[in-house]
Amino acid sequence: MLAPLAVGLVVKARWDALADEVKAIAAQAANLGLVALLVLVIALNFEAVLRLIGTRGILAAVLFVVGSFIVGWLLASRSRSARAVMGLGTAQRNLSAAMTIAAANFAADPNVMVMIVVTAILMLVILLGTGAELGKRGSAPSESGVGA
């Protein structure tokens, strides 16, 4: 994970225009790769994903995401916008790092990767919904006519 970061920093420092051109392409490639990885892990381990239904694994993932959001919300400053950003940022886990660690240390147990993918999907759904709701509440005028 550090090698691509270092290369990117060197390119940005020495060839700023090139870095800006490559940035959009690299971001799209990374997003497409992540989506392909999620789809492939689910497709190749579909039975393991189905076995999660009815277990407490899904509940644990939901509690993990919601609990992380609450911790971030409570640790932020009193500003509502800062709380929202901190809550969402705390709940958004680094999927790439988790998959890298799982692949390196738990290759013999595909259930680890499946749980990470299921958690990632639940995280996406929960945080998109939470972010949309926070956005609606933040842009709605308060009773005094001033934005919240």
mmCIF file of N, CA and C in Angstrom:
data_model
loop_
_atom_site.group_PDB
_atom_site.id
_atom_site.type_symbol
_atom_site.label_atom_id
_atom_site.label_comp_id
_atom_site.label_asym_id
_atom_site.label_seq_id
_atom_site.Cartn_x
_atom_site.Cartn_y
_atom_site.Cartn_z
ATOM 1 N N MET A 1 0.820 -1.193 0.000
ATOM 2 C CA MET A 1 0.000 0.000 0.000
ATOM 3 C C MET A 1 0.864 1.257 0.000
ATOM 4 N N LEU A 2 2.039 1.178 0.572
ATOM 5 C CA LEU A 2 2.899 2.357 0.642
ATOM 6 C C LEU A 2 3.608 2.649 -0.674
ATOM 7 N N ALA A 3 3.946 1.625 -1.438
ATOM 8 C CA ALA A 3 4.680 1.826 -2.690
ATOM 9 C C ALA A 3 3.881 2.681 -3.685
ATOM 10 N N PRO A 4 2.624 2.365 -3.967
ATOM 11 C CA PRO A 4 1.870 3.230 -4.895
ATOM 12 C C PRO A 4 1.703 4.657 -4.358
ATOM 13 N N LEU A 5 1.558 4.783 -3.056
ATOM 14 C CA LEU A 5 1.449 6.107 -2.455
ATOM 15 C C LEU A 5 2.735 6.894 -2.680
ATOM 16 N N ALA A 6 3.862 6.268 -2.447
ATOM 17 C CA ALA A 6 5.153 6.937 -2.643
ATOM 18 C C ALA A 6 5.355 7.334 -4.104
ATOM 19 N N VAL A 7 5.030 6.435 -5.020
ATOM 20 C CA VAL A 7 5.170 6.743 -6.451
ATOM 21 C C VAL A 7 4.270 7.922 -6.811
ATOM 22 N N GLY A 8 3.053 7.903 -6.323
ATOM 23 C CA GLY A 8 2.124 9.005 -6.602
ATOM 24 C C GLY A 8 2.618 10.333 -6.078
ATOM 25 N N LEU A 9 3.197 10.340 -4.880
ATOM 26 C CA LEU A 9 3.721 11.576 -4.310
ATOM 27 C C LEU A 9 4.912 12.109 -5.116
ATOM 28 N N VAL A 10 5.772 11.214 -5.570
ATOM 29 C CA VAL A 10 6.932 11.635 -6.368
ATOM 30 C C VAL A 10 6.463 12.208 -7.706
ATOM 31 N N VAL A 11 5.529 11.503 -8.359
ATOM 32 C CA VAL A 11 5.028 11.993 -9.647
ATOM 33 C C VAL A 11 4.341 13.348 -9.471
ATOM 34 N N LYS A 12 3.535 13.490 -8.420
ATOM 35 C CA LYS A 12 2.840 14.760 -8.166
ATOM 36 C C LYS A 12 3.837 15.891 -7.914
ATOM 37 N N ALA A 13 4.910 15.599 -7.190
ATOM 38 C CA ALA A 13 5.901 16.626 -6.872
ATOM 39 C C ALA A 13 6.709 17.040 -8.096
ATOM 40 N N ARG A 14 7.022 16.083 -8.974
ATOM 41 C CA ARG A 14 7.901 16.380 -10.109
ATOM 42 C C ARG A 14 7.144 16.734 -11.388
ATOM 43 N N TRP A 15 6.014 16.081 -11.628
ATOM 44 C CA TRP A 15 5.250 16.277 -12.862
ATOM 45 C C TRP A 15 3.779 16.512 -12.512
ATOM 46 N N ASP A 16 3.502 17.692 -12.019
ATOM 47 C CA ASP A 16 2.166 18.022 -11.516
ATOM 48 C C ASP A 16 1.082 17.860 -12.587
ATOM 49 N N ALA A 17 1.333 18.345 -13.795
ATOM 50 C CA ALA A 17 0.334 18.264 -14.865
ATOM 51 C C ALA A 17 0.034 16.809 -15.227
ATOM 52 N N LEU A 18 1.068 15.989 -15.305
ATOM 53 C CA LEU A 18 0.878 14.570 -15.608
ATOM 54 C C LEU A 18 0.069 13.888 -14.505
ATOM 55 N N ALA A 19 0.378 14.220 -13.271
ATOM 56 C CA ALA A 19 -0.344 13.628 -12.141
ATOM 57 C C ALA A 19 -1.823 13.971 -12.206
ATOM 58 N N ASP A 20 -2.151 15.206 -12.566
ATOM 59 C CA ASP A 20 -3.544 15.615 -12.671
ATOM 60 C C ASP A 20 -4.266 14.862 -13.788
ATOM 61 N N GLU A 21 -3.564 14.623 -14.897
ATOM 62 C CA GLU A 21 -4.167 13.885 -16.012
ATOM 63 C C GLU A 21 -4.427 12.425 -15.643
ATOM 64 N N VAL A 22 -3.490 11.818 -14.954
ATOM 65 C CA VAL A 22 -3.584 10.399 -14.614
ATOM 66 C C VAL A 22 -4.550 10.155 -13.453
ATOM 67 N N LYS A 23 -4.767 11.184 -12.646
ATOM 68 C CA LYS A 23 -5.591 11.027 -11.439
ATOM 69 C C LYS A 23 -6.989 10.499 -11.747
ATOM 70 N N ALA A 24 -7.675 11.094 -12.698
ATOM 71 C CA ALA A 24 -9.040 10.678 -13.017
ATOM 72 C C ALA A 24 -9.072 9.249 -13.545
ATOM 73 N N ILE A 25 -8.130 8.914 -14.385
ATOM 74 C CA ILE A 25 -8.074 7.557 -14.952
ATOM 75 C C ILE A 25 -7.776 6.540 -13.854
ATOM 76 N N ALA A 26 -6.833 6.866 -12.985
ATOM 77 C CA ALA A 26 -6.479 5.957 -11.893
ATOM 78 C C ALA A 26 -7.647 5.774 -10.920
ATOM 79 N N ALA A 27 -8.379 6.847 -10.650
ATOM 80 C CA ALA A 27 -9.532 6.751 -9.751
ATOM 81 C C ALA A 27 -10.600 5.851 -10.352
ATOM 82 N N GLN A 28 -10.870 5.998 -11.638
ATOM 83 C CA GLN A 28 -11.852 5.139 -12.306
ATOM 84 C C GLN A 28 -11.397 3.683 -12.307
ATOM 85 N N ALA A 29 -10.118 3.453 -12.591
ATOM 86 C CA ALA A 29 -9.597 2.087 -12.603
ATOM 87 C C ALA A 29 -9.697 1.454 -11.216
ATOM 88 N N ALA A 30 -9.381 2.221 -10.188
ATOM 89 C CA ALA A 30 -9.464 1.707 -8.819
ATOM 90 C C ALA A 30 -10.903 1.375 -8.452
ATOM 91 N N ASN A 31 -11.840 2.251 -8.800
ATOM 92 C CA ASN A 31 -13.249 2.002 -8.499
ATOM 93 C C ASN A 31 -13.777 0.789 -9.249
ATOM 94 N N LEU A 32 -13.433 0.677 -10.516
ATOM 95 C CA LEU A 32 -13.865 -0.482 -11.297
ATOM 96 C C LEU A 32 -13.257 -1.776 -10.751
ATOM 97 N N GLY A 33 -11.999 -1.718 -10.366
ATOM 98 C CA GLY A 33 -11.353 -2.891 -9.782
ATOM 99 C C GLY A 33 -12.007 -3.317 -8.485
ATOM 100 N N LEU A 34 -12.369 -2.356 -7.651
ATOM 101 C CA LEU A 34 -13.021 -2.656 -6.386
ATOM 102 C C LEU A 34 -14.395 -3.274 -6.610
ATOM 103 N N VAL A 35 -15.160 -2.710 -7.546
ATOM 104 C CA VAL A 35 -16.477 -3.269 -7.859
ATOM 105 C C VAL A 35 -16.321 -4.685 -8.403
ATOM 106 N N ALA A 36 -15.365 -4.894 -9.295
ATOM 107 C CA ALA A 36 -15.135 -6.234 -9.846
ATOM 108 C C ALA A 36 -14.753 -7.211 -8.741
ATOM 109 N N LEU A 37 -13.918 -6.783 -7.817
ATOM 110 C CA LEU A 37 -13.521 -7.640 -6.698
ATOM 111 C C LEU A 37 -14.721 -8.012 -5.838
ATOM 112 N N LEU A 38 -15.560 -7.041 -5.522
ATOM 113 C CA LEU A 38 -16.756 -7.317 -4.719
ATOM 114 C C LEU A 38 -17.666 -8.322 -5.421
ATOM 115 N N VAL A 39 -17.915 -8.089 -6.712
ATOM 116 C CA VAL A 39 -18.792 -8.982 -7.468
ATOM 117 C C VAL A 39 -18.190 -10.382 -7.550
ATOM 118 N N LEU A 40 -16.920 -10.477 -7.827
ATOM 119 C CA LEU A 40 -16.280 -11.791 -7.943
ATOM 120 C C LEU A 40 -16.254 -12.551 -6.617
ATOM 121 N N VAL A 41 -15.959 -11.851 -5.530
ATOM 122 C CA VAL A 41 -15.940 -12.529 -4.227
ATOM 123 C C VAL A 41 -17.327 -13.057 -3.891
ATOM 124 N N ILE A 42 -18.348 -12.271 -4.172
ATOM 125 C CA ILE A 42 -19.708 -12.741 -3.901
ATOM 126 C C ILE A 42 -20.071 -13.898 -4.827
ATOM 127 N N ALA A 43 -19.762 -13.758 -6.111
ATOM 128 C CA ALA A 43 -20.116 -14.811 -7.071
ATOM 129 C C ALA A 43 -19.385 -16.116 -6.774
ATOM 130 N N LEU A 44 -18.109 -16.036 -6.472
ATOM 131 C CA LEU A 44 -17.327 -17.249 -6.227
ATOM 132 C C LEU A 44 -17.621 -17.880 -4.876
ATOM 133 N N ASN A 45 -18.145 -17.104 -3.963
ATOM 134 C CA ASN A 45 -18.440 -17.612 -2.619
ATOM 135 C C ASN A 45 -19.915 -17.428 -2.278
ATOM 136 N N PHE A 46 -20.777 -17.592 -3.283
ATOM 137 C CA PHE A 46 -22.192 -17.315 -3.102
ATOM 138 C C PHE A 46 -22.811 -18.170 -1.993
ATOM 139 N N GLU A 47 -22.412 -19.431 -1.929
ATOM 140 C CA GLU A 47 -22.950 -20.304 -0.878
ATOM 141 C C GLU A 47 -22.550 -19.803 0.513
ATOM 142 N N ALA A 48 -21.332 -19.326 0.645
ATOM 143 C CA ALA A 48 -20.883 -18.795 1.935
ATOM 144 C C ALA A 48 -21.647 -17.524 2.293
ATOM 145 N N VAL A 49 -21.963 -16.708 1.285
ATOM 146 C CA VAL A 49 -22.759 -15.506 1.526
ATOM 147 C C VAL A 49 -24.153 -15.906 2.003
ATOM 148 N N LEU A 50 -24.751 -16.895 1.346
ATOM 149 C CA LEU A 50 -26.077 -17.365 1.756
ATOM 150 C C LEU A 50 -26.057 -17.963 3.159
ATOM 151 N N ARG A 51 -24.951 -18.614 3.511
ATOM 152 C CA ARG A 51 -24.845 -19.196 4.863
ATOM 153 C C ARG A 51 -24.809 -18.124 5.948
ATOM 154 N N LEU A 52 -24.408 -16.913 5.584
ATOM 155 C CA LEU A 52 -24.393 -15.815 6.560
ATOM 156 C C LEU A 52 -25.804 -15.411 6.978
ATOM 157 N N ILE A 53 -26.754 -15.612 6.063
ATOM 158 C CA ILE A 53 -28.140 -15.264 6.381
ATOM 159 C C ILE A 53 -28.616 -16.202 7.482
ATOM 160 N N GLY A 54 -29.145 -15.622 8.531
ATOM 161 C CA GLY A 54 -29.608 -16.407 9.662
ATOM 162 C C GLY A 54 -28.577 -16.554 10.768
ATOM 163 N N THR A 55 -27.358 -16.099 10.501
ATOM 164 C CA THR A 55 -26.333 -16.123 11.556
ATOM 165 C C THR A 55 -26.279 -14.739 12.188
ATOM 166 N N ARG A 56 -25.445 -14.585 13.132
ATOM 167 C CA ARG A 56 -25.286 -13.266 13.758
ATOM 168 C C ARG A 56 -24.203 -12.430 13.077
ATOM 169 N N GLY A 57 -23.657 -12.939 11.984
ATOM 170 C CA GLY A 57 -22.619 -12.206 11.258
ATOM 171 C C GLY A 57 -23.122 -10.902 10.681
ATOM 172 N N ILE A 58 -24.307 -10.926 10.094
ATOM 173 C CA ILE A 58 -24.869 -9.710 9.518
ATOM 174 C C ILE A 58 -25.197 -8.717 10.627
ATOM 175 N N LEU A 59 -25.751 -9.201 11.717
ATOM 176 C CA LEU A 59 -26.033 -8.332 12.861
ATOM 177 C C LEU A 59 -24.741 -7.708 13.392
ATOM 178 N N ALA A 60 -23.691 -8.500 13.480
ATOM 179 C CA ALA A 60 -22.401 -7.983 13.956
ATOM 180 C C ALA A 60 -21.878 -6.890 13.025
ATOM 181 N N ALA A 61 -22.023 -7.096 11.721
ATOM 182 C CA ALA A 61 -21.559 -6.091 10.757
ATOM 183 C C ALA A 61 -22.350 -4.797 10.907
ATOM 184 N N VAL A 62 -23.664 -4.904 11.049
ATOM 185 C CA VAL A 62 -24.505 -3.716 11.210
ATOM 186 C C VAL A 62 -24.145 -2.986 12.500
ATOM 187 N N LEU A 63 -23.992 -3.731 13.588
ATOM 188 C CA LEU A 63 -23.630 -3.111 14.865
ATOM 189 C C LEU A 63 -22.257 -2.449 14.788
ATOM 190 N N PHE A 64 -21.336 -3.067 14.060
ATOM 191 C CA PHE A 64 -19.999 -2.501 13.887
ATOM 192 C C PHE A 64 -20.062 -1.160 13.171
ATOM 193 N N VAL A 65 -20.799 -1.099 12.081
ATOM 194 C CA VAL A 65 -20.896 0.141 11.306
ATOM 195 C C VAL A 65 -21.631 1.222 12.105
ATOM 196 N N VAL A 66 -22.764 0.861 12.671
ATOM 197 C CA VAL A 66 -23.546 1.831 13.444
ATOM 198 C C VAL A 66 -22.769 2.294 14.679
ATOM 199 N N GLY A 67 -22.127 1.360 15.366
ATOM 200 C CA GLY A 67 -21.331 1.715 16.542
ATOM 201 C C GLY A 67 -20.173 2.630 16.190
ATOM 202 N N SER A 68 -19.518 2.361 15.062
ATOM 203 C CA SER A 68 -18.426 3.231 14.618
ATOM 204 C C SER A 68 -18.931 4.634 14.321
ATOM 205 N N PHE A 69 -20.097 4.730 13.689
ATOM 206 C CA PHE A 69 -20.685 6.041 13.408
ATOM 207 C C PHE A 69 -20.955 6.793 14.710
ATOM 208 N N ILE A 70 -21.541 6.105 15.673
ATOM 209 C CA ILE A 70 -21.882 6.744 16.955
ATOM 210 C C ILE A 70 -20.622 7.231 17.671
ATOM 211 N N VAL A 71 -19.569 6.419 17.671
ATOM 212 C CA VAL A 71 -18.315 6.827 18.311
ATOM 213 C C VAL A 71 -17.767 8.088 17.641
ATOM 214 N N GLY A 72 -17.738 8.104 16.317
ATOM 215 C CA GLY A 72 -17.261 9.292 15.600
ATOM 216 C C GLY A 72 -18.119 10.507 15.879
ATOM 217 N N TRP A 73 -19.421 10.317 15.913
ATOM 218 C CA TRP A 73 -20.357 11.425 16.192
ATOM 219 C C TRP A 73 -20.106 12.010 17.575
ATOM 220 N N LEU A 74 -19.934 11.128 18.563
ATOM 221 C CA LEU A 74 -19.759 11.589 19.937
ATOM 222 C C LEU A 74 -18.398 12.228 20.190
ATOM 223 N N LEU A 75 -17.381 11.825 19.442
ATOM 224 C CA LEU A 75 -16.041 12.365 19.665
ATOM 225 C C LEU A 75 -15.765 13.656 18.902
ATOM 226 N N ALA A 76 -16.664 14.057 18.033
ATOM 227 C CA ALA A 76 -16.460 15.281 17.253
ATOM 228 C C ALA A 76 -16.815 16.508 18.087
ATOM 229 N N SER A 77 -16.496 17.661 17.526
ATOM 230 C CA SER A 77 -16.839 18.913 18.210
ATOM 231 C C SER A 77 -18.360 19.084 18.243
ATOM 232 N N ARG A 78 -18.802 20.165 18.815
ATOM 233 C CA ARG A 78 -20.245 20.406 18.946
ATOM 234 C C ARG A 78 -20.908 20.783 17.625
ATOM 235 N N SER A 79 -20.151 21.153 16.638
ATOM 236 C CA SER A 79 -20.710 21.523 15.342
ATOM 237 C C SER A 79 -21.402 20.310 14.709
ATOM 238 N N ARG A 80 -22.637 20.502 14.266
ATOM 239 C CA ARG A 80 -23.393 19.395 13.682
ATOM 240 C C ARG A 80 -22.717 18.863 12.419
ATOM 241 N N SER A 81 -22.202 19.775 11.600
ATOM 242 C CA SER A 81 -21.539 19.331 10.373
ATOM 243 C C SER A 81 -20.261 18.552 10.689
ATOM 244 N N ALA A 82 -19.518 18.978 11.696
ATOM 245 C CA ALA A 82 -18.314 18.240 12.091
ATOM 246 C C ALA A 82 -18.683 16.865 12.628
ATOM 247 N N ARG A 83 -19.767 16.784 13.380
ATOM 248 C CA ARG A 83 -20.215 15.489 13.900
ATOM 249 C C ARG A 83 -20.609 14.551 12.761
ATOM 250 N N ALA A 84 -21.296 15.088 11.778
ATOM 251 C CA ALA A 84 -21.714 14.267 10.639
ATOM 252 C C ALA A 84 -20.504 13.731 9.879
ATOM 253 N N VAL A 85 -19.549 14.607 9.613
ATOM 254 C CA VAL A 85 -18.349 14.198 8.881
ATOM 255 C C VAL A 85 -17.547 13.176 9.690
ATOM 256 N N MET A 86 -17.374 13.439 10.970
ATOM 257 C CA MET A 86 -16.609 12.526 11.821
ATOM 258 C C MET A 86 -17.320 11.174 11.950
ATOM 259 N N GLY A 87 -18.638 11.194 12.113
ATOM 260 C CA GLY A 87 -19.385 9.955 12.219
ATOM 261 C C GLY A 87 -19.287 9.120 10.951
ATOM 262 N N LEU A 88 -19.510 9.753 9.813
ATOM 263 C CA LEU A 88 -19.426 9.031 8.539
ATOM 264 C C LEU A 88 -17.999 8.562 8.264
ATOM 265 N N GLY A 89 -17.027 9.411 8.568
ATOM 266 C CA GLY A 89 -15.625 9.034 8.343
ATOM 267 C C GLY A 89 -15.169 7.900 9.243
ATOM 268 N N THR A 90 -15.652 7.895 10.469
ATOM 269 C CA THR A 90 -15.276 6.832 11.397
ATOM 270 C C THR A 90 -15.921 5.512 11.003
ATOM 271 N N ALA A 91 -17.145 5.570 10.524
ATOM 272 C CA ALA A 91 -17.852 4.343 10.143
ATOM 273 C C ALA A 91 -17.358 3.781 8.814
ATOM 274 N N GLN A 92 -16.774 4.619 7.958
ATOM 275 C CA GLN A 92 -16.282 4.164 6.664
ATOM 276 C C GLN A 92 -14.920 3.503 6.840
ATOM 277 N N ARG A 93 -14.893 2.210 6.816
ATOM 278 C CA ARG A 93 -13.652 1.470 7.032
ATOM 279 C C ARG A 93 -12.875 1.347 5.725
ATOM 280 N N ASN A 94 -11.594 1.086 5.813
ATOM 281 C CA ASN A 94 -10.726 0.944 4.647
ATOM 282 C C ASN A 94 -10.855 -0.468 4.106
ATOM 283 N N LEU A 95 -11.717 -0.629 3.122
ATOM 284 C CA LEU A 95 -11.994 -1.936 2.540
ATOM 285 C C LEU A 95 -10.755 -2.546 1.887
ATOM 286 N N SER A 96 -9.989 -1.727 1.206
ATOM 287 C CA SER A 96 -8.787 -2.239 0.522
ATOM 288 C C SER A 96 -7.788 -2.814 1.509
ATOM 289 N N ALA A 97 -7.572 -2.120 2.601
ATOM 290 C CA ALA A 97 -6.633 -2.620 3.610
ATOM 291 C C ALA A 97 -7.154 -3.907 4.240
ATOM 292 N N ALA A 98 -8.437 -3.956 4.526
ATOM 293 C CA ALA A 98 -9.013 -5.168 5.124
ATOM 294 C C ALA A 98 -8.867 -6.356 4.185
ATOM 295 N N MET A 99 -9.102 -6.147 2.903
ATOM 296 C CA MET A 99 -8.979 -7.251 1.937
ATOM 297 C C MET A 99 -7.529 -7.683 1.762
ATOM 298 N N THR A 100 -6.618 -6.728 1.801
ATOM 299 C CA THR A 100 -5.201 -7.066 1.688
ATOM 300 C C THR A 100 -4.759 -7.934 2.866
ATOM 301 N N ILE A 101 -5.157 -7.541 4.051
ATOM 302 C CA ILE A 101 -4.803 -8.313 5.250
ATOM 303 C C ILE A 101 -5.455 -9.685 5.219
ATOM 304 N N ALA A 102 -6.716 -9.740 4.812
ATOM 305 C CA ALA A 102 -7.418 -11.024 4.748
ATOM 306 C C ALA A 102 -6.775 -11.961 3.736
ATOM 307 N N ALA A 103 -6.425 -11.431 2.567
ATOM 308 C CA ALA A 103 -5.809 -12.264 1.533
ATOM 309 C C ALA A 103 -4.446 -12.779 1.967
ATOM 310 N N ALA A 104 -3.695 -11.961 2.688
ATOM 311 C CA ALA A 104 -2.349 -12.357 3.113
ATOM 312 C C ALA A 104 -2.364 -13.326 4.290
ATOM 313 N N ASN A 105 -3.332 -13.188 5.184
ATOM 314 C CA ASN A 105 -3.296 -13.963 6.421
ATOM 315 C C ASN A 105 -4.379 -15.022 6.553
ATOM 316 N N PHE A 106 -5.439 -14.925 5.753
ATOM 317 C CA PHE A 106 -6.543 -15.863 5.893
ATOM 318 C C PHE A 106 -6.936 -16.474 4.556
ATOM 319 N N ALA A 107 -5.959 -16.739 3.704
ATOM 320 C CA ALA A 107 -6.235 -17.274 2.372
ATOM 321 C C ALA A 107 -6.927 -18.631 2.436
ATOM 322 N N ALA A 108 -6.665 -19.399 3.456
ATOM 323 C CA ALA A 108 -7.263 -20.732 3.573
ATOM 324 C C ALA A 108 -8.726 -20.684 3.987
ATOM 325 N N ASP A 109 -9.192 -19.554 4.499
ATOM 326 C CA ASP A 109 -10.567 -19.444 4.967
ATOM 327 C C ASP A 109 -11.302 -18.366 4.173
ATOM 328 N N PRO A 110 -12.056 -18.755 3.136
ATOM 329 C CA PRO A 110 -12.757 -17.761 2.318
ATOM 330 C C PRO A 110 -13.853 -17.019 3.081
ATOM 331 N N ASN A 111 -14.269 -17.553 4.219
ATOM 332 C CA ASN A 111 -15.319 -16.899 4.995
ATOM 333 C C ASN A 111 -14.890 -15.515 5.495
ATOM 334 N N VAL A 112 -13.593 -15.330 5.707
ATOM 335 C CA VAL A 112 -13.093 -14.033 6.155
ATOM 336 C C VAL A 112 -13.334 -12.986 5.070
ATOM 337 N N MET A 113 -12.976 -13.303 3.843
ATOM 338 C CA MET A 113 -13.175 -12.374 2.732
ATOM 339 C C MET A 113 -14.666 -12.134 2.490
ATOM 340 N N VAL A 114 -15.457 -13.164 2.612
ATOM 341 C CA VAL A 114 -16.902 -13.021 2.430
ATOM 342 C C VAL A 114 -17.473 -12.074 3.472
ATOM 343 N N MET A 115 -17.048 -12.218 4.714
ATOM 344 C CA MET A 115 -17.556 -11.340 5.775
ATOM 345 C C MET A 115 -17.147 -9.893 5.520
ATOM 346 N N ILE A 116 -15.942 -9.668 5.026
ATOM 347 C CA ILE A 116 -15.495 -8.309 4.707
ATOM 348 C C ILE A 116 -16.365 -7.719 3.594
ATOM 349 N N VAL A 117 -16.651 -8.511 2.574
ATOM 350 C CA VAL A 117 -17.460 -8.022 1.460
ATOM 351 C C VAL A 117 -18.888 -7.734 1.908
ATOM 352 N N VAL A 118 -19.474 -8.638 2.683
ATOM 353 C CA VAL A 118 -20.834 -8.413 3.188
ATOM 354 C C VAL A 118 -20.868 -7.159 4.067
ATOM 355 N N THR A 119 -19.870 -6.997 4.914
ATOM 356 C CA THR A 119 -19.789 -5.795 5.752
ATOM 357 C C THR A 119 -19.658 -4.548 4.888
ATOM 358 N N ALA A 120 -18.866 -4.632 3.836
ATOM 359 C CA ALA A 120 -18.687 -3.485 2.942
ATOM 360 C C ALA A 120 -19.998 -3.098 2.273
ATOM 361 N N ILE A 121 -20.764 -4.075 1.844
ATOM 362 C CA ILE A 121 -22.044 -3.788 1.201
ATOM 363 C C ILE A 121 -23.015 -3.170 2.207
ATOM 364 N N LEU A 122 -23.079 -3.745 3.394
ATOM 365 C CA LEU A 122 -23.938 -3.182 4.439
ATOM 366 C C LEU A 122 -23.488 -1.775 4.806
ATOM 367 N N MET A 123 -22.173 -1.575 4.885
ATOM 368 C CA MET A 123 -21.625 -0.256 5.206
ATOM 369 C C MET A 123 -22.051 0.761 4.156
ATOM 370 N N LEU A 124 -21.966 0.385 2.897
ATOM 371 C CA LEU A 124 -22.359 1.274 1.811
ATOM 372 C C LEU A 124 -23.823 1.662 1.934
ATOM 373 N N VAL A 125 -24.682 0.684 2.149
ATOM 374 C CA VAL A 125 -26.118 0.954 2.252
ATOM 375 C C VAL A 125 -26.425 1.831 3.467
ATOM 376 N N ILE A 126 -25.870 1.466 4.615
ATOM 377 C CA ILE A 126 -26.138 2.213 5.850
ATOM 378 C C ILE A 126 -25.618 3.642 5.752
ATOM 379 N N LEU A 127 -24.389 3.811 5.284
ATOM 380 C CA LEU A 127 -23.796 5.149 5.268
ATOM 381 C C LEU A 127 -24.384 6.037 4.175
ATOM 382 N N LEU A 128 -24.767 5.455 3.037
ATOM 383 C CA LEU A 128 -25.433 6.274 2.019
ATOM 384 C C LEU A 128 -26.780 6.758 2.537
ATOM 385 N N GLY A 129 -27.513 5.890 3.193
ATOM 386 C CA GLY A 129 -28.789 6.292 3.776
ATOM 387 C C GLY A 129 -28.611 7.329 4.873
ATOM 388 N N THR A 130 -27.634 7.112 5.734
ATOM 389 C CA THR A 130 -27.371 8.050 6.819
ATOM 390 C C THR A 130 -26.920 9.396 6.267
ATOM 391 N N GLY A 131 -26.030 9.376 5.291
ATOM 392 C CA GLY A 131 -25.558 10.619 4.686
ATOM 393 C C GLY A 131 -26.684 11.384 4.006
ATOM 394 N N ALA A 132 -27.567 10.660 3.310
ATOM 395 C CA ALA A 132 -28.703 11.317 2.660
ATOM 396 C C ALA A 132 -29.623 11.956 3.698
ATOM 397 N N GLU A 133 -29.877 11.244 4.772
ATOM 398 C CA GLU A 133 -30.744 11.784 5.823
ATOM 399 C C GLU A 133 -30.098 12.992 6.505
ATOM 400 N N LEU A 134 -28.813 12.901 6.794
ATOM 401 C CA LEU A 134 -28.117 14.040 7.398
ATOM 402 C C LEU A 134 -28.112 15.240 6.454
ATOM 403 N N GLY A 135 -27.973 14.987 5.168
ATOM 404 C CA GLY A 135 -27.998 16.068 4.184
ATOM 405 C C GLY A 135 -29.350 16.751 4.133
ATOM 406 N N LYS A 136 -30.424 15.971 4.192
ATOM 407 C CA LYS A 136 -31.772 16.557 4.191
ATOM 408 C C LYS A 136 -31.988 17.409 5.435
ATOM 409 N N ARG A 137 -31.591 16.891 6.560
ATOM 410 C CA ARG A 137 -31.794 17.618 7.815
ATOM 411 C C ARG A 137 -30.904 18.846 7.895
ATOM 412 N N GLY A 138 -29.715 18.761 7.347
ATOM 413 C CA GLY A 138 -28.792 19.898 7.398
ATOM 414 C C GLY A 138 -29.199 21.025 6.485
ATOM 415 N N SER A 139 -29.892 20.713 5.381
ATOM 416 C CA SER A 139 -30.270 21.772 4.433
ATOM 417 C C SER A 139 -31.666 22.302 4.689
ATOM 418 N N ALA A 140 -32.429 21.643 5.558
ATOM 419 C CA ALA A 140 -33.776 22.106 5.844
ATOM 420 C C ALA A 140 -33.729 23.319 6.754
ATOM 421 N N PRO A 141 -34.562 24.335 6.481
ATOM 422 C CA PRO A 141 -34.561 25.517 7.356
ATOM 423 C C PRO A 141 -35.161 25.179 8.716
ATOM 424 N N SER A 142 -34.646 25.820 9.735
ATOM 425 C CA SER A 142 -35.184 25.614 11.075
ATOM 426 C C SER A 142 -36.422 26.485 11.249
ATOM 427 N N GLU A 143 -37.042 26.435 12.417
ATOM 428 C CA GLU A 143 -38.270 27.187 12.665
ATOM 429 C C GLU A 143 -38.042 28.687 12.556
ATOM 430 N N SER A 144 -36.847 29.153 12.847
ATOM 431 C CA SER A 144 -36.580 30.596 12.783
ATOM 432 C C SER A 144 -36.305 31.073 11.360
ATOM 433 N N GLY A 145 -36.290 30.115 10.396
ATOM 434 C CA GLY A 145 -36.029 30.484 9.012
ATOM 435 C C GLY A 145 -34.573 30.462 8.645
ATOM 436 N N VAL A 146 -33.698 30.136 9.585
ATOM 437 C CA VAL A 146 -32.272 30.060 9.348
ATOM 438 C C VAL A 146 -31.899 28.610 9.185
ATOM 439 N N GLY A 147 -30.970 28.280 8.279
ATOM 440 C CA GLY A 147 -30.551 26.891 8.069
ATOM 441 C C GLY A 147 -30.009 26.277 9.329
ATOM 442 N N ALA A 148 -30.200 24.955 9.486
ATOM 443 C CA ALA A 148 -29.760 24.242 10.701
ATOM 444 C C ALA A 148 -28.273 24.083 10.751
#
